[in-house]
PDB file of C-alpha atoms in Angstrom:
ATOM      1  CA  MET T1480     162.096 -69.594 174.483  1.00 44.00           C
ATOM      2  CA  PHE T1481     163.941 -72.683 173.256  1.00 43.00           C
ATOM      3  CA  LEU T1482     165.857 -71.875 170.069  1.00 48.00           C
ATOM      4  CA  PHE T1483     164.121 -74.501 167.919  1.00 53.00           C
ATOM      5  CA  GLU T1484     160.663 -73.335 168.947  1.00 60.00           C
ATOM      6  CA  ASP T1485     161.223 -70.560 166.417  1.00 72.00           C
ATOM      7  CA  PRO T1486     160.450 -72.012 162.933  1.00 78.00           C
ATOM      8  CA  ALA T1487     162.965 -69.640 161.330  1.00 76.00           C
ATOM      9  CA  TYR T1488     165.900 -70.895 163.414  1.00 77.00           C
ATOM     10  CA  LEU T1489     164.759 -74.494 163.015  1.00 80.00           C
ATOM     11  CA  LEU T1490     164.577 -74.098 159.238  1.00 80.00           C
ATOM     12  CA  TYR T1491     167.953 -72.353 159.145  1.00 79.00           C
ATOM     13  CA  THR T1492     169.551 -75.094 161.260  1.00 81.00           C
ATOM     14  CA  ILE T1493     168.141 -77.843 159.044  1.00 83.00           C
ATOM     15  CA  SER T1494     169.418 -76.080 155.907  1.00 83.00           C
ATOM     16  CA  ILE T1495     172.867 -75.547 157.364  1.00 83.00           C
ATOM     17  CA  PHE T1496     173.287 -79.109 158.611  1.00 85.00           C
ATOM     18  CA  SER T1497     171.946 -80.515 155.338  1.00 87.00           C
ATOM     19  CA  PHE T1498     174.300 -78.525 153.149  1.00 86.00           C
ATOM     20  CA  ILE T1499     177.550 -80.473 153.733  1.00 88.00           C
ATOM     21  CA  PRO T1500     175.926 -83.951 153.507  1.00 92.00           C
ATOM     22  CA  LEU T1501     174.263 -82.928 150.247  1.00 91.00           C
ATOM     23  CA  MET T1502     177.576 -81.647 148.906  1.00 91.00           C
ATOM     24  CA  ILE T1503     179.191 -84.969 149.748  1.00 94.00           C
ATOM     25  CA  ILE T1504     176.297 -86.857 148.140  1.00 94.00           C
ATOM     26  CA  GLY T1505     176.683 -84.679 145.051  1.00 92.00           C
ATOM     27  CA  VAL T1506     180.392 -85.521 144.786  1.00 94.00           C
ATOM     28  CA  ILE T1507     179.655 -89.231 145.255  1.00 95.00           C
ATOM     29  CA  VAL T1508     176.914 -89.163 142.618  1.00 95.00           C
ATOM     30  CA  GLN T1509     179.213 -87.373 140.150  1.00 93.00           C
ATOM     31  CA  LEU T1510     182.004 -89.863 140.761  1.00 94.00           C
ATOM     32  CA  ASN T1511     179.512 -92.677 140.270  1.00 95.00           C
ATOM     33  CA  VAL T1512     178.544 -91.271 136.858  1.00 94.00           C
ATOM     34  CA  THR T1513     182.161 -91.178 135.749  1.00 93.00           C
ATOM     35  CA  THR T1514     182.935 -94.619 137.147  1.00 95.00           C
ATOM     36  CA  THR T1515     179.801 -96.237 135.660  1.00 96.00           C
ATOM     37  CA  PHE T1516     180.340 -94.592 132.253  1.00 94.00           C
ATOM     38  CA  ASN T1517     184.025 -95.628 132.130  1.00 93.00           C
ATOM     39  CA  LYS T1518     183.105 -99.188 133.082  1.00 95.00           C
ATOM     40  CA  TYR T1519     180.517 -99.629 130.359  1.00 96.00           C
ATOM     41  CA  ASN T1520     182.409 -97.534 127.856  1.00 92.00           C
ATOM     42  CA  SER T1521     185.041-100.223 127.838  1.00 93.00           C
ATOM     43  CA  ILE T1522     182.518-102.908 126.873  1.00 95.00           C
ATOM     44  CA  MET T1523     181.885-103.167 123.158  1.00 96.00           C
ATOM     45  CA  SER T1524     178.373-103.881 121.893  1.00 96.00           C
ATOM     46  CA  SER T1525     177.942-107.095 119.929  1.00 95.00           C
ATOM     47  CA  SER T1526     176.694-105.128 116.900  1.00 94.00           C
ATOM     48  CA  GLY T1527     179.807-102.963 116.553  1.00 95.00           C
ATOM     49  CA  ILE T1528     177.596-100.064 115.464  1.00 96.00           C
ATOM     50  CA  SER T1529     178.699 -96.595 116.569  1.00 97.00           C
ATOM     51  CA  ALA T1530     176.815 -94.579 119.213  1.00 97.00           C
ATOM     52  CA  GLU T1531     175.997 -91.867 116.688  1.00 97.00           C
ATOM     53  CA  SER T1532     174.456 -94.483 114.358  1.00 97.00           C
ATOM     54  CA  TYR T1533     172.298 -95.802 117.175  1.00 97.00           C
ATOM     55  CA  ALA T1534     171.154 -92.243 117.953  1.00 97.00           C
ATOM     56  CA  ARG T1535     170.336 -91.630 114.284  1.00 97.00           C
ATOM     57  CA  ASN T1536     168.368 -94.889 114.065  1.00 97.00           C
ATOM     58  CA  PHE T1537     166.529 -94.010 117.267  1.00 98.00           C
ATOM     59  CA  LEU T1538     165.439 -90.684 115.693  1.00 98.00           C
ATOM     60  CA  ILE T1539     164.290 -92.440 112.528  1.00 97.00           C
ATOM     61  CA  ASN T1540     162.405 -95.033 114.594  1.00 96.00           C
ATOM     62  CA  SER T1541     160.708 -92.168 116.489  1.00 97.00           C
ATOM     63  CA  GLY T1542     159.726 -90.397 113.284  1.00 97.00           C
ATOM     64  CA  VAL T1543     161.966 -87.417 113.935  1.00 97.00           C
ATOM     65  CA  SER T1544     163.995 -85.770 111.163  1.00 95.00           C
ATOM     66  CA  GLY T1545     166.005 -82.583 110.639  1.00 95.00           C
ATOM     67  CA  ILE T1546     168.377 -83.222 113.544  1.00 97.00           C
ATOM     68  CA  GLY T1547     172.042 -82.406 112.957  1.00 97.00           C
ATOM     69  CA  PHE T1548     175.031 -84.054 114.580  1.00 97.00           C
ATOM     70  CA  THR T1549     178.308 -82.370 115.492  1.00 96.00           C
ATOM     71  CA  ALA T1550     181.402 -83.182 117.534  1.00 95.00           C
ATOM     72  CA  VAL T1551     182.236 -81.551 120.869  1.00 95.00           C
ATOM     73  CA  ARG T1552     185.475 -81.871 122.784  1.00 93.00           C
ATOM     74  CA  GLY T1553     185.744 -83.405 126.225  1.00 89.00           C
ATOM     75  CA  SER T1554     184.149 -86.308 128.046  1.00 85.00           C
ATOM     76  CA  LEU T1555     180.479 -86.440 128.984  1.00 86.00           C
ATOM     77  CA  THR T1556     179.981 -83.002 127.370  1.00 93.00           C
ATOM     78  CA  ASP T1557     177.255 -84.397 125.117  1.00 96.00           C
ATOM     79  CA  ASN T1558     174.140 -82.294 124.681  1.00 96.00           C
ATOM     80  CA  PHE T1559     171.144 -81.457 122.517  1.00 97.00           C
ATOM     81  CA  ASN T1560     170.618 -77.857 121.478  1.00 95.00           C
ATOM     82  CA  PRO T1561     166.904 -77.293 120.756  1.00 95.00           C
ATOM     83  CA  THR T1562     167.510 -73.849 119.210  1.00 93.00           C
ATOM     84  CA  THR T1563     169.615 -75.368 116.425  1.00 95.00           C
ATOM     85  CA  ASN T1564     168.208 -78.901 116.489  1.00 96.00           C
ATOM     86  CA  THR T1565     171.715 -80.244 116.893  1.00 97.00           C
ATOM     87  CA  ILE T1566     173.040 -83.123 118.958  1.00 98.00           C
ATOM     88  CA  SER T1567     176.652 -82.662 120.030  1.00 97.00           C
ATOM     89  CA  LEU T1568     178.522 -85.855 120.849  1.00 97.00           C
ATOM     90  CA  SER T1569     181.850 -85.889 122.661  1.00 95.00           C
ATOM     91  CA  ASP T1570     185.084 -87.535 121.596  1.00 89.00           C
ATOM     92  CA  THR T1571     184.504 -90.503 123.908  1.00 90.00           C
ATOM     93  CA  VAL T1572     180.994 -91.128 122.547  1.00 95.00           C
ATOM     94  CA  ARG T1573     180.488 -90.228 118.891  1.00 93.00           C
ATOM     95  CA  ASN T1574     182.366 -92.993 117.081  1.00 93.00           C
ATOM     96  CA  SER T1575     182.459 -95.448 119.966  1.00 95.00           C
ATOM     97  CA  ALA T1576     180.574 -98.759 119.743  1.00 96.00           C
ATOM     98  CA  CYS T1577     180.670 -99.254 123.486  1.00 97.00           C
ATOM     99  CA  ILE T1578     177.615 -99.679 125.738  1.00 96.00           C
ATOM    100  CA  GLY T1579     178.213 -96.496 127.724  1.00 96.00           C
ATOM    101  CA  ALA T1580     178.589 -94.339 124.638  1.00 96.00           C
ATOM    102  CA  ILE T1581     175.443 -95.788 123.037  1.00 97.00           C
ATOM    103  CA  GLY T1582     173.420 -94.970 126.153  1.00 97.00           C
ATOM    104  CA  VAL T1583     174.672 -91.387 126.301  1.00 97.00           C
ATOM    105  CA  ALA T1584     174.127 -90.737 122.586  1.00 97.00           C
ATOM    106  CA  CYS T1585     170.584 -92.104 122.656  1.00 97.00           C
ATOM    107  CA  HIS T1586     169.815 -90.132 125.789  1.00 97.00           C
ATOM    108  CA  GLU T1587     170.605 -86.925 123.885  1.00 97.00           C
ATOM    109  CA  ALA T1588     168.535 -88.231 120.983  1.00 97.00           C
ATOM    110  CA  GLY T1589     165.771 -88.684 123.531  1.00 97.00           C
ATOM    111  CA  HIS T1590     165.893 -84.923 124.155  1.00 97.00           C
ATOM    112  CA  ALA T1591     165.599 -84.325 120.446  1.00 97.00           C
ATOM    113  CA  VAL T1592     162.516 -86.551 120.343  1.00 98.00           C
ATOM    114  CA  GLN T1593     161.034 -84.642 123.284  1.00 97.00           C
ATOM    115  CA  HIS T1594     161.530 -81.372 121.462  1.00 96.00           C
ATOM    116  CA  ALA T1595     160.014 -82.700 118.265  1.00 96.00           C
ATOM    117  CA  LYS T1596     157.034 -84.193 120.112  1.00 96.00           C
ATOM    118  CA  HIS T1597     156.551 -81.004 122.219  1.00 95.00           C
ATOM    119  CA  TYR T1598     157.026 -82.795 125.501  1.00 97.00           C
ATOM    120  CA  PHE T1599     155.584 -80.463 128.176  1.00 97.00           C
ATOM    121  CA  PHE T1600     158.459 -80.413 130.661  1.00 96.00           C
ATOM    122  CA  SER T1601     161.062 -80.121 127.905  1.00 95.00           C
ATOM    123  CA  ALA T1602     159.218 -77.112 126.428  1.00 95.00           C
ATOM    124  CA  LEU T1603     158.808 -75.522 129.862  1.00 96.00           C
ATOM    125  CA  ARG T1604     162.509 -76.009 130.640  1.00 95.00           C
ATOM    126  CA  LEU T1605     163.442 -74.312 127.375  1.00 94.00           C
ATOM    127  CA  LYS T1606     161.307 -71.283 128.263  1.00 93.00           C
ATOM    128  CA  LEU T1607     162.919 -71.055 131.673  1.00 92.00           C
ATOM    129  CA  VAL T1608     166.505 -71.081 130.363  1.00 90.00           C
ATOM    130  CA  PRO T1609     166.868 -67.326 129.547  1.00 88.00           C
ATOM    131  CA  ILE T1610     165.102 -66.338 132.761  1.00 85.00           C
ATOM    132  CA  VAL T1611     167.277 -68.591 134.894  1.00 84.00           C
ATOM    133  CA  ASN T1612     170.458 -67.403 133.131  1.00 82.00           C
ATOM    134  CA  ILE T1613     169.663 -63.798 134.073  1.00 80.00           C
ATOM    135  CA  ALA T1614     168.573 -64.807 137.567  1.00 75.00           C
ATOM    136  CA  SER T1615     171.774 -66.760 138.202  1.00 73.00           C
ATOM    137  CA  THR T1616     173.827 -63.682 137.386  1.00 76.00           C
ATOM    138  CA  VAL T1617     172.153 -61.515 140.030  1.00 71.00           C
ATOM    139  CA  MET T1618     171.377 -64.169 142.644  1.00 66.00           C
ATOM    140  CA  TRP T1619     174.479 -64.035 144.829  1.00 68.00           C
ATOM    141  CA  PRO T1620     174.975 -60.200 144.709  1.00 71.00           C
ATOM    142  CA  MET T1621     171.360 -59.843 145.867  1.00 66.00           C
ATOM    143  CA  PHE T1622     171.912 -62.402 148.619  1.00 62.00           C
ATOM    144  CA  ILE T1623     175.073 -60.719 149.893  1.00 68.00           C
ATOM    145  CA  ILE T1624     173.553 -57.225 149.860  1.00 66.00           C
ATOM    146  CA  GLY T1625     170.418 -58.553 151.517  1.00 60.00           C
ATOM    147  CA  TYR T1626     172.475 -60.251 154.195  1.00 61.00           C
ATOM    148  CA  ILE T1627     174.467 -57.085 154.931  1.00 63.00           C
ATOM    149  CA  PHE T1628     171.411 -54.824 155.130  1.00 59.00           C
ATOM    150  CA  GLY T1629     169.213 -57.383 156.805  1.00 53.00           C
ATOM    151  CA  PHE T1630     171.526 -58.235 159.640  1.00 49.00           C
ATOM    152  CA  GLY T1631     173.798 -55.220 159.791  1.00 46.00           C
ATOM    153  CA  ALA T1632     170.945 -52.727 159.791  1.00 46.00           C
ATOM    154  CA  SER T1633     168.146 -54.655 161.451  1.00 46.00           C
ATOM    155  CA  MET T1634     166.066 -51.540 162.056  1.00 45.00           C
ATOM    156  CA  THR T1635     165.361 -51.142 158.352  1.00 54.00           C
ATOM    157  CA  GLY T1636     163.505 -53.264 155.847  1.00 64.00           C
ATOM    158  CA  ILE T1637     166.011 -52.700 153.057  1.00 67.00           C
ATOM    159  CA  GLY T1638     167.679 -56.050 153.684  1.00 65.00           C
ATOM    160  CA  ASP T1639     164.360 -57.826 153.372  1.00 69.00           C
ATOM    161  CA  ILE T1640     163.885 -56.434 149.899  1.00 73.00           C
ATOM    162  CA  PHE T1641     167.171 -57.868 148.697  1.00 71.00           C
ATOM    163  CA  ILE T1642     166.593 -61.197 150.411  1.00 72.00           C
ATOM    164  CA  ILE T1643     163.138 -61.409 148.808  1.00 77.00           C
ATOM    165  CA  ILE T1644     164.731 -60.743 145.424  1.00 76.00           C
ATOM    166  CA  GLY T1645     167.225 -63.483 146.206  1.00 75.00           C
ATOM    167  CA  LEU T1646     164.360 -65.788 147.151  1.00 81.00           C
ATOM    168  CA  VAL T1647     162.605 -65.150 143.854  1.00 83.00           C
ATOM    169  CA  VAL T1648     165.793 -65.754 141.900  1.00 82.00           C
ATOM    170  CA  MET T1649     166.632 -68.901 143.868  1.00 84.00           C
ATOM    171  CA  GLY T1650     163.021 -70.018 143.500  1.00 89.00           C
ATOM    172  CA  LEU T1651     163.389 -69.818 139.725  1.00 89.00           C
ATOM    173  CA  SER T1652     166.600 -71.829 139.831  1.00 88.00           C
ATOM    174  CA  THR T1653     164.889 -74.420 142.029  1.00 92.00           C
ATOM    175  CA  LEU T1654     161.922 -74.594 139.650  1.00 94.00           C
ATOM    176  CA  PHE T1655     164.319 -75.098 136.748  1.00 94.00           C
ATOM    177  CA  ALA T1656     166.044 -77.924 138.604  1.00 94.00           C
ATOM    178  CA  LEU T1657     162.648 -79.461 139.392  1.00 96.00           C
ATOM    179  CA  VAL T1658     161.461 -79.274 135.780  1.00 96.00           C
ATOM    180  CA  THR T1659     164.764 -80.803 134.663  1.00 96.00           C
ATOM    181  CA  LEU T1660     164.028 -84.002 136.580  1.00 97.00           C
ATOM    182  CA  PRO T1661     161.133 -85.311 134.494  1.00 97.00           C
ATOM    183  CA  THR T1662     162.871 -84.013 131.353  1.00 97.00           C
ATOM    184  CA  GLU T1663     166.010 -86.052 132.006  1.00 97.00           C
ATOM    185  CA  PHE T1664     164.217 -89.154 133.277  1.00 97.00           C
ATOM    186  CA  ASN T1665     161.884 -89.130 130.282  1.00 97.00           C
ATOM    187  CA  ALA T1666     164.782 -88.793 127.801  1.00 97.00           C
ATOM    188  CA  SER T1667     166.483 -91.778 129.445  1.00 97.00           C
ATOM    189  CA  ARG T1668     163.245 -93.755 129.434  1.00 97.00           C
ATOM    190  CA  ARG T1669     162.775 -93.135 125.705  1.00 97.00           C
ATOM    191  CA  ALA T1670     166.378 -94.126 125.004  1.00 97.00           C
ATOM    192  CA  TYR T1671     166.175 -97.315 127.040  1.00 97.00           C
ATOM    193  CA  LYS T1672     162.819 -98.302 125.554  1.00 96.00           C
ATOM    194  CA  TYR T1673     164.385 -98.184 122.101  1.00 97.00           C
ATOM    195  CA  LEU T1674     167.734 -99.724 122.987  1.00 97.00           C
ATOM    196  CA  LYS T1675     166.300-102.746 124.759  1.00 95.00           C
ATOM    197  CA  THR T1676     164.748-103.786 121.430  1.00 94.00           C
ATOM    198  CA  CYS T1677     168.071-103.779 119.591  1.00 94.00           C
ATOM    199  CA  LEU T1678     170.695-104.666 122.211  1.00 96.00           C
ATOM    200  CA  LEU T1679     171.345-107.938 124.025  1.00 96.00           C
ATOM    201  CA  PRO T1680     169.706-108.106 127.492  1.00 95.00           C
ATOM    202  CA  ASP T1681     173.030-107.669 129.369  1.00 96.00           C
ATOM    203  CA  GLU T1682     173.965-104.769 127.105  1.00 96.00           C
ATOM    204  CA  ALA T1683     170.601-103.073 127.703  1.00 96.00           C
ATOM    205  CA  ALA T1684     171.089-103.584 131.457  1.00 96.00           C
ATOM    206  CA  GLY T1685     174.438-101.810 131.205  1.00 96.00           C
ATOM    207  CA  VAL T1686     172.840 -98.891 129.355  1.00 97.00           C
ATOM    208  CA  ARG T1687     170.213 -98.647 132.067  1.00 97.00           C
ATOM    209  CA  LYS T1688     172.873 -98.385 134.760  1.00 96.00           C
ATOM    210  CA  VAL T1689     174.670 -95.596 132.870  1.00 96.00           C
ATOM    211  CA  LEU T1690     171.420 -93.659 132.384  1.00 96.00           C
ATOM    212  CA  THR T1691     170.347 -94.142 136.018  1.00 96.00           C
ATOM    213  CA  ALA T1692     173.704 -92.899 137.309  1.00 95.00           C
ATOM    214  CA  ALA T1693     173.448 -89.788 135.147  1.00 94.00           C
ATOM    215  CA  ALA T1694     169.875 -89.111 136.242  1.00 94.00           C
ATOM    216  CA  LEU T1695     170.866 -89.154 139.936  1.00 94.00           C
ATOM    217  CA  THR T1696     173.121 -86.113 139.377  1.00 94.00           C
ATOM    218  CA  TYR T1697     169.999 -84.069 138.557  1.00 95.00           C
ATOM    219  CA  VAL T1698     168.286 -85.276 141.701  1.00 95.00           C
ATOM    220  CA  ALA T1699     171.286 -84.175 143.755  1.00 94.00           C
ATOM    221  CA  SER T1700     171.320 -80.802 141.969  1.00 93.00           C
ATOM    222  CA  PHE T1701     167.653 -80.258 142.753  1.00 95.00           C
ATOM    223  CA  MET T1702     168.135 -81.121 146.419  1.00 94.00           C
ATOM    224  CA  MET T1703     171.033 -78.691 146.699  1.00 91.00           C
ATOM    225  CA  SER T1704     168.992 -75.930 145.059  1.00 90.00           C
ATOM    226  CA  LEU T1705     166.035 -76.614 147.352  1.00 92.00           C
ATOM    227  CA  ILE T1706     168.131 -76.460 150.518  1.00 91.00           C
ATOM    228  CA  GLN T1707     169.583 -73.116 149.398  1.00 85.00           C
ATOM    229  CA  LEU T1708     166.062 -71.803 148.830  1.00 87.00           C
ATOM    230  CA  LEU T1709     165.029 -72.898 152.333  1.00 86.00           C
ATOM    231  CA  ARG T1710     168.118 -71.219 153.785  1.00 84.00           C
ATOM    232  CA  LEU T1711     167.185 -67.915 152.127  1.00 79.00           C
ATOM    233  CA  LEU T1712     163.627 -68.230 153.424  1.00 83.00           C
ATOM    234  CA  ALA T1713     164.970 -68.851 156.942  1.00 82.00           C
ATOM    235  CA  LEU T1714     167.203 -65.762 156.684  1.00 76.00           C
ATOM    236  CA  LEU T1715     164.210 -63.629 155.704  1.00 75.00           C
ATOM    237  CA  MET T1716     162.163 -64.948 158.603  1.00 79.00           C
ATOM    238  CA  MET T1717     165.038 -64.383 161.047  1.00 75.00           C
ATOM    239  CA  SER T1718     165.597 -60.850 159.764  1.00 68.00           C
ATOM    240  CA  ARG T1719     161.999 -59.948 160.385  1.00 66.00           C
ATOM    241  CA  ASN T1720     162.007 -61.556 163.801  1.00 68.00           C
ATOM    242  CA  ARG T1721     164.969 -59.363 164.814  1.00 64.00           C
ATOM    243  CA  ARG T1722     162.925 -56.201 164.201  1.00 59.00           C
ATOM    244  CA  ARG T1723     159.911 -57.239 166.261  1.00 59.00           C
TER     245      ARG T1723
END
């Protein structure tokens, strides 16, 4: 029988040959984020208002209150913590009046608006966080044990059990990455919708490029997670085929 007539081997081959290109794409996308942010974070907005002030005004405009602001070290380490209702802005963003910083700050404010408005995907993502954190801890040990038992002791079904556990864990991670997509795109959409009303057209266009570049990193992350899930599925199918 031709090797690729077996769906398991075909799926495994696809996952293997997709892995390196996706890794390269991931690196390119990440570099693009840094390059795009640095480019537009060197262009001052005509208003001279700080990124944090724009984010605060965005929250007020959206009818959201009770959100705290704090500083966080690093670059592009900005985030919104829904458990404390706090937006953390990095050194390169908080007090900057540049286009890139404004986009990033308002994107995080967009997450705060999502949380306040009970946006479905944002709420679902929050519920998945503790589950995925636990799952990520046990994922690779389960995969390695499953691989050893599944292929080193092909006469038993012990390996299948561990691979199935790995599949469930990886499935949760992939689900989390999938749910993250609409969450991130929606936060950027909210930010851009507000900013295009208070920035000059070319400034708003710059913000959009920064937000789009950042969003693509989550697409790449999802694709990488999905290909890993397919690889585990192929391993399970191949393990069972060996015992037939």
